[in-house]
Coordinates of C-alpha atoms in Angstrom, one line a residue:
Chain A
M1 CA -36.3 48.8 40.6
D2 CA -37.6 45.7 42.5
S3 CA -36.3 42.0 41.4
Q4 CA -39.9 41.0 41.0
A5 CA -40.3 42.9 38.3
I6 CA -37.2 41.7 36.6
A7 CA -38.6 38.2 37.1
T8 CA -42.1 38.6 35.6
S9 CA -41.1 41.0 32.7
P10 CA -41.4 38.9 29.3
E11 CA -38.5 40.0 27.9
H12 CA -36.4 38.2 30.6
T13 CA -38.5 35.0 30.4
P14 CA -35.3 32.5 28.8
S15 CA -36.9 31.5 26.0
V16 CA -37.1 35.3 24.6
E17 CA -33.4 36.1 25.8
H18 CA -32.0 33.2 24.0
A19 CA -34.1 34.0 20.8
H20 CA -31.0 36.4 18.9
P21 CA -27.9 35.3 17.2
P22 CA -25.0 34.1 19.7
Y23 CA -22.7 36.5 18.1
L24 CA -25.3 39.8 19.3
R25 CA -23.9 41.0 22.4
H26 CA -26.1 41.5 25.4
H27 CA -25.5 45.5 25.3
F28 CA -27.0 45.9 21.5
E29 CA -30.2 45.7 20.9
T30 CA -30.4 44.5 17.1
V31 CA -27.7 42.5 15.2
E32 CA -27.6 46.1 12.7
Q33 CA -27.0 47.9 15.9
Q34 CA -24.1 45.9 16.7
R35 CA -23.0 46.2 13.2
E36 CA -23.2 49.7 12.7
A37 CA -21.2 50.4 16.2
S38 CA -18.1 48.4 14.7
S39 CA -18.3 49.6 11.8
F40 CA -18.1 53.5 12.8
G41 CA -15.5 52.2 15.3
M42 CA -13.1 50.6 12.3
W43 CA -13.8 54.1 10.5
L44 CA -12.9 56.2 13.5
F45 CA -9.3 54.3 13.4
L46 CA -9.3 55.1 9.6
L47 CA -9.7 58.8 10.5
T48 CA -6.7 58.3 12.5
E49 CA -4.8 56.3 9.5
I50 CA -5.6 59.4 7.4
M51 CA -4.3 61.9 9.7
F52 CA -1.3 59.3 10.1
F53 CA -0.3 59.3 6.8
G54 CA -1.6 63.0 6.0
G55 CA 1.4 63.8 7.6
M56 CA 3.7 62.6 5.1
F57 CA 1.8 63.8 2.7
A58 CA 2.2 67.3 3.9
A59 CA 5.6 67.2 3.9
Y60 CA 6.1 65.7 1.4
L61 CA 4.0 68.3 -1.0
I62 CA 6.0 71.3 0.8
Y63 CA 9.6 69.7 0.5
R64 CA 8.6 69.1 -3.2
N65 CA 7.5 72.6 -3.3
W66 CA 11.3 73.6 -1.9
Y67 CA 13.5 71.4 -3.5
Y68 CA 11.8 71.1 -6.6
P69 CA 14.8 70.2 -8.9
A70 CA 15.7 67.7 -6.5
F71 CA 12.4 65.6 -6.4
V72 CA 12.0 65.8 -9.8
A73 CA 15.5 64.2 -10.4
G74 CA 14.5 61.4 -7.3
S75 CA 11.0 60.4 -9.3
H76 CA 12.8 60.1 -12.6
Q77 CA 14.9 57.2 -10.8
L78 CA 11.3 55.2 -10.0
S79 CA 10.0 52.7 -12.8
I80 CA 6.9 53.6 -13.8
V81 CA 6.4 50.6 -15.3
L82 CA 6.4 49.0 -12.1
G83 CA 4.5 51.1 -10.0
T84 CA 1.9 51.0 -12.4
I85 CA 1.9 47.6 -12.0
N86 CA 1.9 47.4 -8.6
T87 CA -1.2 49.4 -8.9
A88 CA -3.1 47.2 -10.7
V89 CA -2.1 44.0 -8.3
L90 CA -3.5 45.8 -5.3
I91 CA -6.8 47.5 -7.1
G92 CA -6.6 43.4 -7.8
S93 CA -6.2 42.8 -4.0
S94 CA -9.0 45.0 -2.9
F95 CA -11.3 43.4 -5.5
T96 CA -10.8 39.9 -4.2
M97 CA -11.2 41.3 -0.5
A98 CA -13.9 42.6 -1.3
M99 CA -15.3 39.4 -3.0
A100 CA -14.3 37.9 0.2
V101 CA -16.6 40.0 1.7
Y102 CA -19.6 39.1 0.0
S103 CA -18.6 34.9 0.2
A104 CA -19.3 35.8 4.0
E105 CA -22.4 37.3 3.4
T106 CA -23.7 35.0 1.6
R107 CA -22.2 32.1 3.5
N108 CA -19.9 30.4 1.0
R109 CA -17.1 29.2 3.0
K110 CA -15.0 27.8 0.3
A111 CA -15.4 30.8 -1.4
L112 CA -14.3 32.9 1.5
I113 CA -11.1 31.0 1.8
T114 CA -10.6 31.2 -1.6
Y115 CA -11.0 34.9 -2.0
L116 CA -8.5 35.5 1.0
L117 CA -5.9 33.6 0.0
L118 CA -6.1 35.2 -3.4
T119 CA -6.0 38.1 -1.4
I120 CA -2.7 37.3 0.5
T121 CA -1.4 36.1 -2.5
L122 CA -2.2 39.5 -4.3
G123 CA -0.9 41.3 -1.0
L124 CA 2.7 38.9 -1.8
V125 CA 3.5 40.0 -5.2
F126 CA 3.1 43.4 -4.5
L127 CA 5.7 43.3 -1.4
G128 CA 7.8 41.3 -3.9
I129 CA 7.5 44.1 -6.4
K130 CA 8.3 46.5 -4.2
S131 CA 11.1 44.6 -2.4
D132 CA 12.9 44.8 -6.1
E133 CA 12.1 48.3 -6.2
Y134 CA 14.0 48.5 -2.6
H135 CA 16.8 46.3 -3.7
E136 CA 17.6 48.5 -6.9
K137 CA 17.3 51.6 -4.6
W138 CA 20.3 50.0 -2.8
E139 CA 22.2 48.9 -5.7
K140 CA 22.0 52.4 -7.1
H141 CA 22.9 54.1 -3.7
H142 CA 19.5 55.7 -3.3
V143 CA 19.6 54.7 0.2
P144 CA 19.8 57.8 2.3
G145 CA 21.4 57.5 5.6
L146 CA 23.3 54.0 4.9
N147 CA 23.8 54.1 0.8
F148 CA 23.9 57.2 -1.0
S149 CA 25.8 58.6 -3.2
V150 CA 25.3 61.7 -5.8
H151 CA 26.5 60.2 -8.5
D152 CA 23.0 59.6 -10.4
F153 CA 22.4 63.3 -10.0
V154 CA 25.5 65.5 -11.0
N155 CA 25.4 63.3 -14.3
V156 CA 22.9 62.8 -16.6
N157 CA 19.9 59.9 -16.0
P158 CA 20.5 58.0 -19.0
A159 CA 16.6 57.2 -19.0
Y160 CA 15.7 61.2 -19.1
P161 CA 19.0 62.3 -21.6
D162 CA 17.0 65.9 -21.7
D163 CA 17.8 66.2 -17.9
K164 CA 20.5 69.1 -16.8
P165 CA 22.6 67.5 -13.6
L166 CA 22.3 69.1 -10.4
P167 CA 24.5 71.1 -9.2
L168 CA 26.0 69.5 -6.2
D169 CA 23.6 71.0 -3.6
M170 CA 20.5 70.7 -4.8
A171 CA 21.8 66.9 -5.4
E172 CA 22.3 66.2 -1.7
K173 CA 18.7 67.0 -1.5
T174 CA 17.1 64.2 -3.3
Q175 CA 18.2 62.4 0.1
V176 CA 15.1 64.5 1.2
Y177 CA 13.1 63.1 -2.0
F178 CA 14.4 59.7 -1.0
S179 CA 13.9 59.5 2.7
L180 CA 10.4 60.8 2.3
Y181 CA 9.6 57.8 -1.0
F182 CA 11.4 55.2 1.7
A183 CA 9.2 56.5 4.7
M184 CA 5.8 56.8 2.8
T185 CA 6.5 53.4 0.8
G186 CA 7.7 51.9 3.9
M187 CA 4.9 52.8 6.0
H188 CA 2.6 51.4 3.4
A189 CA 4.6 48.1 3.3
L190 CA 4.3 47.8 7.3
H191 CA 0.6 48.3 7.5
M192 CA 0.3 45.6 4.0
I193 CA 2.6 43.1 6.4
I194 CA 0.1 43.7 9.4
G195 CA -2.8 43.1 7.1
I196 CA -1.2 39.6 4.9
S197 CA -0.3 38.8 9.1
I198 CA -4.3 38.9 9.9
L199 CA -5.3 37.6 6.3
I200 CA -3.7 34.2 7.9
I201 CA -5.3 34.3 10.6
L202 CA -8.6 34.8 9.4
V203 CA -7.8 32.0 6.6
I204 CA -7.6 29.5 9.8
K205 CA -10.6 31.0 11.5
A206 CA -12.9 30.6 8.5
Y207 CA -11.5 26.8 7.6
G208 CA -12.8 26.5 11.0
G209 CA -16.5 27.7 9.8
S210 CA -16.1 31.1 11.4
Y211 CA -17.5 34.4 9.4
T212 CA -20.1 32.3 7.4
D213 CA -22.3 32.4 10.5
G214 CA -23.8 35.3 9.5
H215 CA -21.4 37.6 11.7
V216 CA -19.6 39.0 9.3
S217 CA -18.5 41.5 11.4
T218 CA -14.5 41.3 11.7
I219 CA -14.6 40.0 7.6
E220 CA -16.0 43.4 6.9
N221 CA -14.0 45.7 9.2
F222 CA -10.7 44.0 8.0
G223 CA -12.4 44.2 4.7
L224 CA -12.3 48.5 5.1
Y225 CA -8.9 48.0 6.5
W226 CA -7.2 46.4 3.3
H227 CA -9.5 49.3 0.9
F228 CA -8.1 51.7 3.2
V229 CA -4.3 50.5 2.7
D230 CA -5.4 50.3 -1.1
I231 CA -6.1 54.2 -1.1
V232 CA -3.1 55.2 0.3
W233 CA -1.3 53.7 -2.6
I234 CA -3.6 55.3 -5.2
F235 CA -2.1 58.2 -4.1
L236 CA 1.1 57.3 -3.4
F237 CA 1.5 56.2 -6.7
P238 CA 0.8 59.6 -8.7
L239 CA 3.0 61.5 -6.0
L240 CA 5.9 59.5 -6.1
Y241 CA 6.0 57.9 -9.5
L242 CA 4.2 59.9 -12.1
I243 CA 3.3 64.1 -11.7
S244 CA 7.3 64.6 -11.8
R245 CA 7.5 62.6 -15.0
H246 CA 8.0 66.0 -17.6
Q247 CA 9.1 68.7 -15.3
Chain B
M1 CA -34.2 53.0 22.2
S2 CA -34.3 54.5 18.6
E3 CA -33.5 52.2 15.5
P4 CA -30.4 52.4 14.3
T5 CA -30.4 55.0 11.2
A6 CA -29.1 51.9 9.1
N7 CA -31.4 50.4 6.5
P8 CA -31.4 46.3 6.8
H9 CA -28.2 45.6 5.4
H10 CA -27.2 46.0 1.9
V11 CA -25.5 43.1 0.1
V12 CA -23.3 44.2 -2.6
G13 CA -22.7 41.5 -5.3
P14 CA -20.0 40.9 -7.7
K15 CA -21.3 42.8 -10.4
V16 CA -20.8 45.8 -8.7
Y17 CA -17.2 44.7 -7.4
L18 CA -16.4 43.8 -11.1
A19 CA -17.5 47.0 -12.3
I20 CA -15.8 49.2 -10.0
G21 CA -12.8 46.8 -10.0
G22 CA -12.8 47.1 -14.1
T23 CA -13.1 50.7 -13.7
L24 CA -10.5 51.3 -11.3
L25 CA -8.2 49.2 -13.8
L26 CA -9.1 51.3 -16.3
L27 CA -8.5 54.9 -14.6
T28 CA -4.9 53.3 -13.5
G29 CA -4.0 53.1 -17.0
A30 CA -5.5 55.9 -18.1
T31 CA -3.5 57.9 -15.3
T32 CA -0.4 56.0 -16.5
A33 CA -0.9 56.9 -20.3
I34 CA -1.7 60.3 -19.5
S35 CA 1.9 60.8 -17.0
F36 CA 3.4 60.8 -20.7
V37 CA 1.8 63.8 -22.1
E38 CA 3.5 66.7 -21.3
L39 CA 0.7 69.0 -19.8
G40 CA 2.8 71.5 -17.4
V41 CA 1.5 71.9 -14.1
F42 CA -1.8 69.9 -15.4
N43 CA 0.0 66.6 -15.3
A44 CA -0.2 66.9 -11.6
V45 CA -3.4 68.2 -11.3
V46 CA -4.5 65.3 -13.9
A47 CA -3.1 62.7 -11.8
L48 CA -4.4 63.7 -8.5
A49 CA -7.8 64.2 -9.8
I50 CA -7.6 60.4 -11.2
A51 CA -6.6 59.5 -8.0
V52 CA -9.4 61.2 -5.7
I53 CA -12.1 60.0 -8.6
K54 CA -10.6 56.3 -7.6
A55 CA -10.6 56.7 -3.9
M56 CA -14.1 57.8 -3.9
L57 CA -15.1 54.6 -6.2
V58 CA -13.5 52.4 -3.7
V59 CA -15.0 54.4 -0.6
L60 CA -18.6 54.2 -2.1
F61 CA -18.7 50.6 -3.7
F62 CA -15.7 48.6 -1.9
M63 CA -15.8 50.4 1.2
H64 CA -19.7 50.3 0.9
I65 CA -20.4 53.8 2.1
R66 CA -22.6 54.4 -0.8
Y67 CA -25.3 51.7 1.3
S68 CA -24.3 52.8 4.5
S69 CA -26.0 54.7 7.0
K70 CA -26.1 58.5 7.5
L71 CA -24.1 58.0 11.0
L72 CA -21.0 56.5 8.8
K73 CA -21.3 58.8 5.7
L74 CA -21.2 61.7 7.6
T75 CA -18.0 60.1 9.7
V76 CA -16.3 59.8 6.7
A77 CA -17.2 62.8 5.4
A78 CA -16.1 64.6 8.6
G79 CA -12.8 62.7 8.2
F80 CA -12.0 63.8 5.0
F81 CA -13.2 67.5 5.9
T82 CA -10.9 67.4 8.8
F83 CA -7.8 66.4 6.7
L84 CA -7.9 69.0 4.1
V85 CA -8.9 71.5 6.8
L86 CA -5.7 70.9 8.4
I87 CA -3.9 70.9 5.2
S88 CA -4.8 74.5 4.1
M89 CA -3.8 75.2 7.3
V90 CA -0.3 73.8 6.5
M91 CA -0.1 74.9 3.4
T92 CA -1.6 78.7 4.3
D93 CA 1.2 78.9 6.8
Y94 CA 3.6 77.6 4.5
I95 CA 2.8 80.1 1.5
S96 CA 2.6 83.1 3.9
R97 CA 6.0 82.8 5.4
A98 CA 9.3 84.9 3.7
W99 CA 11.3 82.0 3.2
G100 CA 14.8 82.6 2.2
L101 CA 14.2 86.4 2.8
W102 CA 16.4 86.4 6.6

């Protein structure tokens, strides 16, 4: 292409060249295309996350089938009340995150900061309740590898008096249940900790006026991440807490 | 250069978010309540069915897929489909082995 053509091309005259928002990168034609590309990239990342958690879900399904009585006895040590409260807290945080995206889209800086802070608070409440559950596991010697005793499983569980005590070899296998419990909820909690860390940065930048200037991709994509973490918990809750209640 | 397949950006409002958030809380209460009813093997089926409905609500509305372009809809569908294929193949392998017979 000869340089004169570039110089005379109407789309390269300075006035037109800068007739786009400052956040539109030059390799995109339109803001909408840029937005589509970034959402697409975020979703591809989330698909890798589905596969990552999916491996643990597959392990859980197979080992539950394999050591069924141990998984039932392990599950009966969890608090359904705390699990339900935590599910509600996380759904609440997804709602506030969705409202944060809405606030960014409607360019409402105050509301954006408020909803981001609410999301952080609800995330911390979730982690607080989770750590209380972990602490209880430690006190009851239900942490495989570090602090484990079969005592609760070779004796009758007072919360489930109809349960028969497990034979010693099956009682040992409750460690498989608790290993998967800690791996899955621990990885989920790690995602929440990473999410809260990013949220703190987002709040600081939102104070400076970011995300309410029409460029909402960052908030939107973080919202996708936060909702994904919520979805992982939506499946962890029934699998770990609920489905073994009557078995 | 072809146009992106997306419609002009759709802003999802507080009414939709409130309705979906409320439905998710109701379903959470329902799944916990149902877990106290003895249904045999269907306890797991019902709990997982409710979890799938909740996840779909989150994906469609909180994550805006209901209002997104065909590219994004297909991306999400392909991801979940691939996940189901992988889980099915793992389970097929598992149930077709003579566990305990060797």
